[in-house]
Short mmCIF file of C-alpha atoms and ligand atoms in Angstrom, two decimals:
data_model
loop_
_atom_site.label_atom_id
_atom_site.label_comp_id
_atom_site.label_asym_id
_atom_site.label_seq_id
_atom_site.Cartn_x
_atom_site.Cartn_y
_atom_site.Cartn_z
CA MET A 1 -20.37 -16.33 19.61
CA LYS A 2 -22.72 -18.48 17.72
CA CYS A 3 -24.28 -17.85 13.99
CA GLU A 4 -27.68 -15.85 14.13
CA ASN A 5 -28.92 -18.46 11.35
CA CYS A 6 -27.79 -21.74 12.46
CA ASN A 7 -25.82 -22.70 15.56
CA LYS A 8 -22.49 -23.00 14.34
CA THR A 9 -19.58 -20.77 15.43
CA ALA A 10 -19.72 -17.18 14.02
CA THR A 11 -16.71 -16.40 12.25
CA VAL A 12 -17.90 -13.43 10.14
CA HIS A 13 -18.88 -10.26 11.77
CA LEU A 14 -20.62 -7.64 9.58
CA THR A 15 -21.67 -4.06 10.44
CA GLU A 16 -24.53 -2.76 8.37
CA ILE A 17 -26.10 0.70 8.50
CA LYS A 18 -29.80 0.80 7.45
CA GLY A 19 -31.74 4.09 7.87
CA GLY A 20 -28.96 5.78 9.85
CA LYS A 21 -28.98 2.99 12.53
CA LYS A 22 -26.11 0.48 12.99
CA TYR A 23 -26.88 -3.12 13.19
CA GLU A 24 -24.35 -5.98 13.77
CA LYS A 25 -24.68 -9.45 12.18
CA HIS A 26 -22.82 -12.32 13.35
CA LEU A 27 -22.79 -15.26 10.99
CA CYS A 28 -21.08 -18.44 10.24
CA GLU A 29 -19.01 -18.76 6.84
CA GLN A 30 -21.85 -20.71 5.12
CA CYS A 31 -24.47 -18.39 6.29
CA ALA A 32 -22.21 -15.29 5.48
CA ALA A 33 -21.78 -16.73 1.89
CA ALA A 34 -25.42 -17.38 1.31
CA ALA A 35 -26.23 -13.56 2.38
CA GLU A 36 -24.15 -12.68 -0.22
CA GLY A 37 -26.21 -14.50 -2.81
CA LEU A 38 -23.61 -17.01 -4.38
CA PRO A 39 -22.76 -19.71 -2.02
CA VAL A 40 -20.33 -22.44 -2.97
CA LYS A 41 -18.70 -25.42 -1.43
CA SER A 42 -15.59 -24.49 0.56
CA HIS A 43 -12.60 -26.07 -0.93
CA MET A 44 -9.51 -24.01 -0.96
CA PRO A 45 -6.47 -24.81 1.25
CA ILE A 46 -5.95 -21.11 2.25
CA ASN A 47 -4.64 -22.21 5.41
CA GLU A 48 -1.34 -23.52 3.76
CA LEU A 49 -0.38 -20.00 3.36
CA LEU A 50 0.08 -20.05 6.99
CA THR A 51 2.27 -23.07 7.70
CA ASN A 52 5.58 -21.50 6.71
CA PHE A 53 5.05 -18.26 8.48
CA VAL A 54 3.94 -18.94 11.87
CA MET A 55 5.47 -16.32 14.29
CA ALA A 56 5.90 -15.94 17.79
CA HIS A 57 4.82 -12.79 19.93
CA SER A 58 7.24 -11.58 22.27
CA GLY A 59 6.61 -9.82 25.74
CA LEU A 60 4.61 -6.71 26.72
CA PRO A 61 6.13 -3.25 26.26
CA ALA A 62 8.18 -1.65 29.11
CA LYS A 63 6.38 0.31 31.92
CA GLU A 64 6.00 4.19 31.09
CA GLN A 65 8.86 6.07 32.27
CA SER A 66 9.88 9.72 32.70
CA LEU A 67 12.81 9.15 30.65
CA THR A 68 13.57 12.16 28.58
CA CYS A 69 15.51 12.84 25.11
CA GLU A 70 17.93 15.41 25.91
CA HIS A 71 18.16 16.31 22.10
CA CYS A 72 14.37 17.01 21.45
CA GLY A 73 12.79 17.02 24.95
CA ILE A 74 10.31 14.19 24.21
CA THR A 75 9.55 12.04 27.24
CA TRP A 76 9.06 8.21 27.00
CA ALA A 77 5.47 8.74 28.44
CA GLU A 78 4.72 11.34 25.56
CA PHE A 79 5.97 8.88 22.94
CA ARG A 80 3.59 6.28 24.22
CA GLN A 81 0.76 8.43 24.01
CA ASN A 82 0.95 9.45 20.38
CA GLY A 83 3.18 6.79 18.86
CA LEU A 84 5.55 9.04 17.36
CA LEU A 85 9.06 9.78 18.20
CA GLY A 86 10.67 13.27 18.15
CA CYS A 87 14.17 12.78 16.98
CA PRO A 88 16.54 10.23 15.65
CA ASN A 89 18.42 10.52 19.03
CA ASP A 90 15.22 8.96 20.59
CA TYR A 91 16.42 5.43 19.10
CA VAL A 92 19.67 5.72 21.41
CA ALA A 93 18.05 7.52 24.45
CA PHE A 94 15.03 4.97 24.51
CA GLU A 95 16.91 1.85 23.26
CA LYS A 96 16.04 -0.26 26.13
CA GLU A 97 12.47 0.58 26.36
CA LEU A 98 12.11 0.42 22.60
CA THR A 99 13.72 -2.85 22.13
CA PRO A 100 10.69 -4.83 23.12
CA LEU A 101 8.17 -2.75 21.22
CA LEU A 102 10.19 -3.13 17.99
CA ALA A 103 10.21 -7.00 18.65
CA ARG A 104 6.39 -6.96 18.89
CA ALA A 105 6.02 -4.83 15.92
CA HIS A 106 8.53 -6.61 13.69
CA ASP A 107 7.87 -10.16 14.13
CA GLY A 108 10.66 -10.55 16.85
CA ALA A 109 13.33 -8.61 15.02
CA THR A 110 15.46 -5.80 16.72
CA HIS A 111 18.28 -5.41 14.15
CA HIS A 112 18.26 -3.82 10.66
CA VAL A 113 18.99 -6.05 7.76
CA GLY A 114 19.00 -4.63 4.34
CA LYS A 115 20.11 -1.45 2.33
CA GLN A 116 22.50 0.97 3.91
CA PRO A 117 23.21 4.43 2.88
CA THR A 118 26.55 4.90 1.12
CA ARG A 119 27.39 7.93 3.45
CA ARG A 120 26.80 7.97 7.08
CA GLY A 121 23.95 10.47 8.19
CA GLY A 122 24.99 13.96 9.10
CA SER A 123 28.88 13.56 8.77
CA GLY A 124 29.08 13.07 4.87
CA VAL A 125 31.60 10.53 5.43
CA PRO A 126 31.51 7.65 3.00
CA MET A 127 30.32 4.68 4.43
CA LYS A 128 31.41 1.08 2.90
CA ARG A 129 28.12 -0.45 1.84
CA HIS A 130 27.08 -3.42 4.03
CA VAL A 131 27.10 -6.76 2.48
CA ASP A 132 24.70 -9.21 3.76
CA ILE A 133 26.34 -12.52 3.83
CA ALA A 134 23.52 -14.73 5.18
CA ARG A 135 21.42 -13.52 2.24
CA LEU A 136 24.28 -14.27 -0.23
CA ARG A 137 24.45 -17.86 1.10
CA LYS A 138 20.96 -18.41 0.97
CA ASP A 139 21.05 -17.12 -2.77
CA LEU A 140 23.91 -19.45 -3.37
CA GLN A 141 22.01 -22.49 -1.95
CA LYS A 142 19.25 -21.79 -4.34
CA ALA A 143 21.45 -21.26 -7.30
CA ILE A 144 23.02 -24.71 -6.53
CA GLU A 145 19.70 -26.47 -6.19
CA ALA A 146 18.63 -24.78 -9.42
CA GLU A 147 21.77 -26.04 -11.14
CA ASP A 148 22.87 -22.42 -12.03
CA TYR A 149 26.57 -22.96 -11.61
CA GLU A 150 27.47 -19.74 -13.18
CA LYS A 151 25.39 -17.58 -10.72
CA ALA A 152 26.66 -19.79 -7.86
CA ALA A 153 30.37 -19.16 -9.07
CA LYS A 154 29.58 -15.27 -8.84
CA LEU A 155 27.99 -15.64 -5.45
CA ARG A 156 30.79 -17.52 -4.03
CA ASP A 157 33.25 -15.00 -5.13
CA GLN A 158 31.06 -12.11 -3.48
CA ILE A 159 30.85 -14.15 -0.25
CA LYS A 160 34.66 -14.51 -0.53
CA GLU A 161 35.11 -10.75 -0.97
CA ALA A 162 32.76 -9.86 1.76
CA GLU A 163 34.37 -12.08 4.23
CA GLY A 164 37.69 -10.50 3.48
CA MET B 1 2.97 19.78 -16.62
CA LYS B 2 -0.02 21.12 -14.82
CA LEU B 3 -2.01 19.41 -12.36
CA SER B 4 -5.23 19.85 -14.28
CA ASP B 5 -3.33 17.79 -17.01
CA LEU B 6 -3.84 14.62 -14.61
CA THR B 7 -7.59 14.45 -15.42
CA GLN B 8 -7.30 13.88 -18.98
CA HIS B 9 -6.15 10.28 -18.32
CA ALA B 10 -5.69 7.52 -15.81
CA GLY B 11 -2.11 6.88 -14.53
CA GLU B 12 0.20 4.32 -15.55
CA TRP B 13 -0.99 2.14 -12.56
CA LEU B 14 -4.54 2.04 -14.14
CA ARG B 15 -3.39 0.79 -17.34
CA GLY B 16 -4.99 -2.28 -16.57
CA SER B 17 -2.37 -4.37 -18.70
CA GLY B 18 0.30 -5.25 -16.20
CA PRO B 19 1.16 -8.66 -15.26
CA ARG B 20 -1.83 -10.60 -13.61
CA SER B 21 -3.88 -7.70 -14.13
CA GLU B 22 -7.12 -9.77 -13.92
CA VAL B 23 -6.51 -9.67 -10.24
CA VAL B 24 -3.84 -7.48 -9.66
CA ILE B 25 -4.69 -3.86 -10.11
CA SER B 26 -1.31 -2.32 -8.89
CA SER B 27 1.87 -2.73 -6.93
CA ARG B 28 3.24 -0.11 -4.69
CA ILE B 29 6.36 0.38 -2.84
CA ARG B 30 7.07 3.26 -0.19
CA LEU B 31 10.21 4.15 1.30
CA ALA B 32 10.47 6.34 4.55
CA ARG B 33 13.34 8.52 4.93
CA ASN B 34 14.19 11.48 7.26
CA VAL B 35 16.99 13.91 6.93
CA ALA B 36 19.80 13.98 9.28
CA GLY B 37 20.27 16.79 11.60
CA PHE B 38 16.58 17.76 11.81
CA ASN B 39 14.07 16.65 14.28
CA PHE B 40 11.20 14.33 13.10
CA LEU B 41 8.15 16.45 12.18
CA SER B 42 6.12 16.11 15.53
CA ARG B 43 9.21 18.10 17.17
CA CYS B 44 9.84 20.73 14.17
CA THR B 45 8.78 24.16 14.82
CA ARG B 46 6.88 26.03 11.88
CA HIS B 47 10.15 27.32 10.80
CA GLN B 48 12.25 24.20 10.83
CA ARG B 49 9.31 22.62 8.76
CA GLN B 50 9.71 25.40 6.20
CA VAL B 51 13.17 24.88 6.04
CA LEU B 52 13.18 21.32 5.63
CA GLU B 53 10.55 21.60 3.03
CA GLN B 54 12.63 24.03 0.86
CA LYS B 55 15.53 21.94 1.22
CA VAL B 56 13.96 18.69 0.09
CA ARG B 57 11.79 20.31 -2.64
CA GLN B 58 15.09 21.84 -4.10
CA THR B 59 17.02 18.72 -3.97
CA ILE B 60 14.21 16.55 -5.66
CA LEU B 61 13.75 19.22 -8.53
CA ASP B 62 17.70 19.32 -8.85
CA ALA B 63 18.14 15.69 -9.03
CA SER B 64 15.67 15.64 -12.01
CA LEU B 65 14.36 12.12 -10.91
CA ALA B 66 11.91 11.83 -13.65
CA PRO B 67 11.18 13.95 -16.87
CA GLN B 68 8.85 16.91 -16.17
CA THR B 69 8.53 16.52 -12.40
CA LEU B 70 5.68 18.38 -11.08
CA TYR B 71 5.97 19.70 -7.63
CA VAL B 72 2.51 20.50 -5.84
CA ASP B 73 2.98 22.97 -2.81
CA LEU B 74 0.04 21.21 -0.67
CA GLU B 75 0.02 24.13 1.91
CA GLN B 76 -1.21 26.29 -0.91
CA ALA B 77 -3.13 23.71 -3.20
CA PRO B 78 -7.14 24.04 -2.97
CA GLU B 79 -8.82 21.23 -1.20
CA VAL B 80 -10.26 19.82 -4.58
CA ASP B 81 -6.70 19.40 -5.91
CA ARG B 82 -5.56 17.79 -2.61
CA GLN B 83 -8.37 15.38 -3.02
CA LEU B 84 -7.64 14.69 -6.73
CA LEU B 85 -4.03 13.55 -5.57
CA VAL B 86 -5.44 11.40 -2.96
CA GLU B 87 -7.92 9.69 -5.59
CA ARG B 88 -4.86 9.00 -7.87
CA HIS B 89 -3.14 7.51 -4.97
CA LEU B 90 -0.32 10.00 -5.22
CA ILE B 91 -0.47 11.31 -1.57
CA SER B 92 -2.04 9.91 1.48
CA LYS B 93 -5.35 11.31 3.16
CA PRO B 94 -3.35 12.46 6.28
CA HIS B 95 -0.94 14.31 3.89
CA ALA B 96 -3.81 16.03 2.09
CA ALA B 97 -5.56 16.85 5.49
CA ALA B 98 -2.43 18.08 7.43
CA GLU B 99 -1.29 21.58 7.90
CA GLY B 100 1.99 23.52 7.51
CA ALA B 101 4.92 23.43 4.94
CA ARG B 102 4.55 20.11 2.89
CA GLY B 103 4.30 19.11 -0.71
CA VAL B 104 4.69 16.31 -3.28
CA ALA B 105 6.65 15.65 -6.34
CA ILE B 106 5.22 13.75 -9.10
CA GLY B 107 6.97 12.22 -12.31
CA LYS B 108 5.24 12.74 -15.61
CA ASP B 109 3.95 9.03 -15.95
CA GLU B 110 2.74 9.33 -12.19
CA THR B 111 4.78 5.92 -11.45
CA VAL B 112 6.99 8.13 -8.85
CA SER B 113 5.80 10.37 -6.33
CA ILE B 114 7.62 11.95 -3.40
CA MET B 115 5.59 13.23 -0.44
CA VAL B 116 7.46 15.88 1.63
CA ASN B 117 6.90 16.42 5.27
CA GLU B 118 4.18 13.54 5.78
CA GLU B 119 4.75 11.66 8.81
CA ASP B 120 8.46 11.50 7.80
CA HIS B 121 10.52 14.12 6.09
CA LEU B 122 10.36 12.04 2.61
CA ARG B 123 8.00 9.20 1.61
CA ILE B 124 9.09 7.95 -1.77
CA GLN B 125 6.54 5.78 -3.62
CA VAL B 126 6.61 3.95 -6.63
CA LEU B 127 3.20 2.69 -8.15
CA ARG B 128 2.85 0.61 -11.13
CA SER B 129 0.03 -1.29 -12.94
CA GLY B 130 -0.33 -5.18 -12.14
CA LEU B 131 2.12 -7.35 -10.37
CA GLN B 132 5.50 -5.62 -10.83
CA LEU B 133 7.08 -5.58 -7.48
CA GLN B 134 10.59 -6.28 -8.71
CA GLU B 135 10.47 -3.47 -11.28
CA ALA B 136 8.86 -1.10 -8.77
CA TRP B 137 11.84 -1.94 -6.35
CA ASP B 138 14.46 -1.37 -9.02
CA GLN B 139 12.92 1.95 -9.83
CA ILE B 140 12.58 3.17 -6.17
CA ASN B 141 15.82 2.02 -5.18
CA LYS B 142 17.27 4.25 -7.99
CA VAL B 143 15.40 7.18 -7.00
CA ASP B 144 16.46 6.50 -3.23
CA ASP B 145 20.21 6.29 -4.51
CA GLN B 146 19.91 9.42 -6.19
CA LEU B 147 18.22 11.48 -3.32
CA GLU B 148 20.85 9.92 -1.06
CA SER B 149 23.67 11.25 -2.84
CA LYS B 150 22.37 14.73 -2.09
CA LEU B 151 20.89 14.34 1.19
CA ASP B 152 22.22 12.51 4.53
CA PHE B 153 19.34 10.35 5.78
CA SER B 154 19.05 9.32 9.49
CA PHE B 155 20.59 6.12 9.75
CA ASN B 156 21.73 3.80 12.72
CA PRO B 157 23.80 0.54 12.13
CA ARG B 158 21.31 -1.37 14.49
CA PHE B 159 18.09 0.17 13.73
CA GLY B 160 18.57 1.05 9.99
CA TYR B 161 16.74 4.07 8.70
CA LEU B 162 15.39 6.02 11.43
CA THR B 163 11.62 6.92 11.08
CA ALA B 164 9.16 9.00 13.18
CA CYS B 165 7.18 5.93 14.05
CA PRO B 166 9.10 2.86 15.21
CA THR B 167 6.64 0.71 12.97
CA ASN B 168 8.56 1.73 9.80
CA VAL B 169 12.24 1.61 11.21
CA GLY B 170 14.81 -0.46 9.45
CA THR B 171 14.29 -0.85 5.81
CA GLY B 172 11.37 1.86 6.01
CA ILE B 173 9.73 -0.15 3.00
CA ARG B 174 6.08 -0.82 2.62
CA VAL B 175 5.05 -3.25 -0.10
CA SER B 176 1.30 -2.96 -0.93
CA VAL B 177 -0.45 -4.83 -3.79
CA MET B 178 -4.04 -3.91 -4.71
CA LEU B 179 -6.08 -6.89 -5.47
CA HIS B 180 -9.42 -7.47 -7.14
CA LEU B 181 -11.12 -10.35 -5.53
CA PRO B 182 -14.92 -10.45 -6.43
CA ALA B 183 -15.25 -14.13 -6.85
CA LEU B 184 -13.79 -14.75 -3.44
CA LYS B 185 -16.11 -12.15 -1.83
CA LEU B 186 -19.11 -13.72 -3.64
CA THR B 187 -18.28 -17.35 -2.71
CA GLY B 188 -17.65 -16.10 0.86
CA GLU B 189 -14.31 -17.09 1.17
CA ILE B 190 -12.50 -13.63 1.42
CA GLU B 191 -12.77 -13.94 5.16
CA LYS B 192 -10.03 -16.75 4.93
CA VAL B 193 -7.75 -14.77 3.04
CA PHE B 194 -8.00 -11.96 5.70
CA ARG B 195 -7.47 -14.31 8.67
CA ALA B 196 -4.50 -15.97 6.63
CA ALA B 197 -3.36 -12.52 5.99
CA LYS B 198 -3.32 -11.55 9.44
CA ASP B 199 -1.50 -14.68 10.60
CA LEU B 200 1.09 -13.85 8.24
CA LYS B 201 1.33 -10.49 9.82
CA LEU B 202 0.02 -8.73 6.89
CA ALA B 203 -2.23 -5.93 6.66
CA VAL B 204 -5.39 -5.95 4.70
CA ARG B 205 -7.00 -2.41 3.85
CA GLY B 206 -9.33 -0.83 1.40
CA LEU B 207 -8.75 1.21 -1.71
CA TYR B 208 -7.20 4.28 0.09
CA GLY B 209 -5.13 2.79 2.92
CA GLU B 210 -5.11 2.81 6.44
CA GLY B 211 -8.65 3.20 8.22
CA THR B 212 -10.57 2.93 4.85
CA GLU B 213 -13.26 0.23 4.08
CA ALA B 214 -12.73 -2.12 1.42
CA THR B 215 -15.26 -0.93 -1.35
CA GLY B 216 -16.06 -2.63 -4.45
CA ASP B 217 -14.04 -5.89 -3.80
CA PHE B 218 -10.74 -4.06 -3.75
CA TYR B 219 -8.23 -5.02 -1.11
CA GLN B 220 -4.67 -3.83 -0.31
CA ILE B 221 -2.48 -6.23 1.24
CA SER B 222 0.92 -4.87 2.90
CA ASN B 223 3.71 -5.97 4.98
CA GLN B 224 3.54 -4.77 8.44
CA SER B 225 7.18 -5.62 9.52
CA THR B 226 10.10 -3.74 8.21
CA LEU B 227 12.75 -4.45 10.58
CA GLY B 228 15.20 -7.74 10.50
CA ARG B 229 14.60 -8.74 6.98
CA SER B 230 15.96 -7.24 3.67
CA GLU B 231 14.15 -5.45 1.17
CA ASP B 232 14.71 -8.43 -1.29
CA GLU B 233 13.17 -10.86 1.14
CA ILE B 234 10.24 -8.82 1.74
CA ILE B 235 9.47 -8.48 -1.86
CA GLU B 236 10.33 -11.94 -2.61
CA ASP B 237 7.67 -13.31 -0.05
CA PHE B 238 5.21 -11.07 -1.52
CA GLY B 239 5.89 -11.36 -5.24
CA ASP B 240 6.80 -15.20 -5.32
CA SER B 241 4.45 -16.85 -2.97
CA ILE B 242 1.66 -14.94 -1.03
CA ILE B 243 0.42 -12.91 -3.98
CA PRO B 244 0.37 -15.67 -6.57
CA LYS B 245 -1.32 -17.91 -4.00
CA ILE B 246 -4.21 -15.34 -3.37
CA ILE B 247 -4.45 -14.98 -7.21
CA ASP B 248 -4.85 -18.63 -7.57
CA TYR B 249 -7.56 -18.95 -5.15
CA GLU B 250 -9.38 -16.10 -6.92
CA HIS B 251 -9.13 -17.94 -10.24
CA HIS B 252 -10.24 -21.13 -8.49
CA ALA B 253 -13.26 -19.02 -7.01
CA ARG B 254 -14.11 -17.74 -10.48
CA LYS B 255 -14.02 -21.26 -12.21
CA THR B 256 -16.07 -22.43 -9.36
CA LEU B 257 -18.73 -19.58 -9.92
CA ILE B 258 -18.80 -20.30 -13.76
CA SER B 259 -19.33 -24.16 -13.23
CA GLU B 260 -21.80 -24.11 -10.23
CA LYS B 261 -23.53 -20.71 -10.63
CA GLY B 262 -23.09 -19.70 -14.12
CA VAL B 263 -26.42 -18.21 -14.49
CA ALA B 264 -26.54 -16.41 -11.22
CA LEU B 265 -22.95 -14.78 -12.23
CA ASP B 266 -24.30 -13.69 -15.59
CA ASP B 267 -27.23 -12.14 -13.92
CA LYS B 268 -25.07 -10.40 -11.58
CA VAL B 269 -22.82 -8.91 -14.19
CA SER B 270 -25.68 -8.17 -16.56
CA ARG B 271 -27.39 -6.49 -13.93
CA ALA B 272 -24.26 -4.18 -13.12
CA LEU B 273 -23.73 -3.32 -16.82
CA GLY B 274 -27.63 -2.75 -17.22
CA LEU B 275 -27.56 -0.21 -14.21
CA LEU B 276 -24.40 1.51 -15.39
CA ARG B 277 -25.88 1.99 -18.85
CA SER B 278 -29.14 3.41 -17.75
CA ALA B 279 -29.15 4.83 -14.21
CA ARG B 280 -29.60 8.59 -13.89
CA LEU B 281 -28.17 8.94 -10.22
CA MET B 282 -25.03 7.24 -9.11
CA ALA B 283 -23.28 7.17 -5.68
CA THR B 284 -19.51 6.63 -5.35
CA ASP B 285 -19.76 3.40 -3.54
CA GLU B 286 -22.55 1.80 -5.79
CA THR B 287 -20.21 2.66 -8.92
CA LEU B 288 -17.43 1.23 -7.32
CA LEU B 289 -19.28 -2.14 -6.56
CA LEU B 290 -21.01 -2.30 -9.97
CA LEU B 291 -17.86 -1.48 -11.89
CA SER B 292 -16.33 -4.33 -9.73
CA HIS B 293 -18.85 -6.74 -10.96
CA LEU B 294 -18.33 -5.55 -14.42
CA ARG B 295 -14.60 -5.84 -14.33
CA MET B 296 -14.81 -9.49 -13.18
CA GLY B 297 -17.40 -10.13 -16.11
CA VAL B 298 -15.01 -8.56 -18.64
CA HIS B 299 -12.06 -10.75 -17.39
CA MET B 300 -14.13 -13.97 -17.16
CA GLY B 301 -15.31 -13.34 -20.73
CA ARG B 302 -18.98 -12.80 -19.91
CA VAL B 303 -18.97 -9.43 -21.38
CA LYS B 304 -17.52 -8.88 -24.68
CA ASP B 305 -18.23 -5.31 -25.76
CA VAL B 306 -16.55 -3.41 -22.86
CA ASP B 307 -12.82 -3.12 -22.56
CA LEU B 308 -10.76 -3.07 -19.39
CA GLY B 309 -9.13 0.27 -20.01
CA THR B 310 -12.67 2.04 -20.05
CA ILE B 311 -13.61 0.57 -16.81
CA ASN B 312 -10.35 1.41 -15.09
CA GLU B 313 -10.71 5.04 -16.34
CA LEU B 314 -14.31 4.97 -14.78
CA PHE B 315 -13.01 3.87 -11.56
CA LEU B 316 -10.81 6.93 -11.44
CA LEU B 317 -12.62 9.66 -13.26
CA THR B 318 -15.97 9.20 -11.40
CA GLN B 319 -14.56 10.04 -8.15
CA PRO B 320 -15.68 13.31 -6.61
CA ALA B 321 -12.73 15.38 -7.03
CA HIS B 322 -12.06 14.00 -10.69
CA LEU B 323 -15.78 14.77 -11.68
CA GLN B 324 -15.54 18.26 -10.37
CA LYS B 325 -12.09 18.97 -12.02
CA ILE B 326 -13.49 17.65 -15.36
CA GLN B 327 -16.57 19.78 -14.95
CA GLY B 328 -14.70 22.70 -13.82
CA LYS B 329 -17.10 23.35 -10.97
CA LYS B 330 -18.15 22.28 -7.66
CA LEU B 331 -20.68 19.68 -7.53
CA GLU B 332 -22.65 18.30 -4.66
CA GLY B 333 -25.44 15.91 -3.58
CA ASP B 334 -27.69 15.01 -6.50
CA VAL B 335 -26.14 17.20 -8.93
CA ARG B 336 -22.84 15.24 -8.37
CA ARG B 337 -24.67 11.88 -8.61
CA ALA B 338 -26.37 12.94 -11.84
CA ALA B 339 -23.08 14.17 -13.28
CA ARG B 340 -21.66 10.84 -12.50
CA ALA B 341 -24.28 8.68 -13.92
CA ASP B 342 -24.27 10.84 -17.17
CA TYR B 343 -20.61 10.55 -17.57
CA ILE B 344 -20.89 6.66 -17.00
CA ARG B 345 -23.86 6.45 -19.51
CA ALA B 346 -21.94 8.38 -21.96
CA ARG B 347 -18.55 6.32 -21.78
CA LEU B 348 -20.50 2.91 -21.84
CA ASN B 349 -22.98 3.72 -24.52
CA GLY B 350 -20.03 4.96 -26.80
CA HIS B 351 -21.20 8.58 -27.09
ZN1 ZN C 1 -24.65 -20.19 10.19
ZN1 ZN C 2 14.63 13.28 20.85
#
């Protein structure tokens, strides 16, 4: 799409409502800035933000199926329609179908990393708090780089203990 | 504490004195949790929903998470009260509009709020002024631990904390930082921030979350992915790299405006102050935009006789439900716009 003012590529798309009617405007960055009243030269390397965080998209979600959760009765098709699951068991009942969806929503990830409850849900049985060893190793590396040897020693002990 | 006490002041998060408050209005962290042994809310009967609400309400009140915790039963609360809580960011718009047994617990300084029966059984939230993500995390983590010692949360070793919508599963964490970016808007560079944020898989939203337009140059940036990375990693990315970079760009844009467009900038700020000090009818959107320009002017040292606390209070207290609560009556149309203009004039002219 071309800018309405000049002939550059339009990257800014505005919707204006005037007198109850909707108007769409397609402008390039310069013209959009001018329309705002205080244009200045473009100078900031905002795209640098991206370089460290490029991500890959994964495949499309699985086909709708007549799969049903025997606990709450929700079907896979119903879930796909409103986006909300019916009960915790759905994560087990639809595990195969959910996995590609989760990967798409979470930057490719399909496994939890992070906090864990001290008691396992429902049973009241105490659970050993999971230690994220990969995370500790990363922190250790950082501590060594920062020459914070006291912290590094502590982290080394934690890793040893976690690895049993 | 009563709900009406809230209208006497702005919450902690609007203090305007937190770190990097020249750009960062507030830092918010939210955790989604569900009670084991119950269906998610979409598959709860009316009765199960009530049982859940009672159980969670009792647990929260017994745990005494914050001094003088106020619990608001949203099923019983009048609309203006629910709207007031939305304006203060203590509940979400959908939570205000929903039906059935639901509520919210609010700590006295309003840094902690716990929504009961929103999309998940619990939505714990900590909201603080300026860039305070680590502090917010420490605080919410403690609240979560306290609740967890009394309630079994649905958890699965592979998927983590189980949530009604799979987009929240895993950590269940949503980190949101509210930014005031008037200079990037004026220089036309805000679109670049949006595109960069989108490529980083971050969501950019307006003042009141999902589906709301950015008004008055305020933008909320939040993480989208909640699985596969730890809470610490998500918070570190935000607090140590992404947000400081955006703050730097805004500062850069402010400097550029002063050096290249000093007069036009002062004109914009002065017009905003002039209108706020003399207009007789003020709409919400116009107020937000003018206050935004004024806030920028104050931070850039272009306006000396208005302080930030006043501006922050005006942001909050001029919104529809707050105005009506303060005046103690229903206000609509031009009457409301006139009341808003009167209130602003009185505050800014020192009456
Ligand atoms: Zn153009
Ligand atoms: Zn189910």
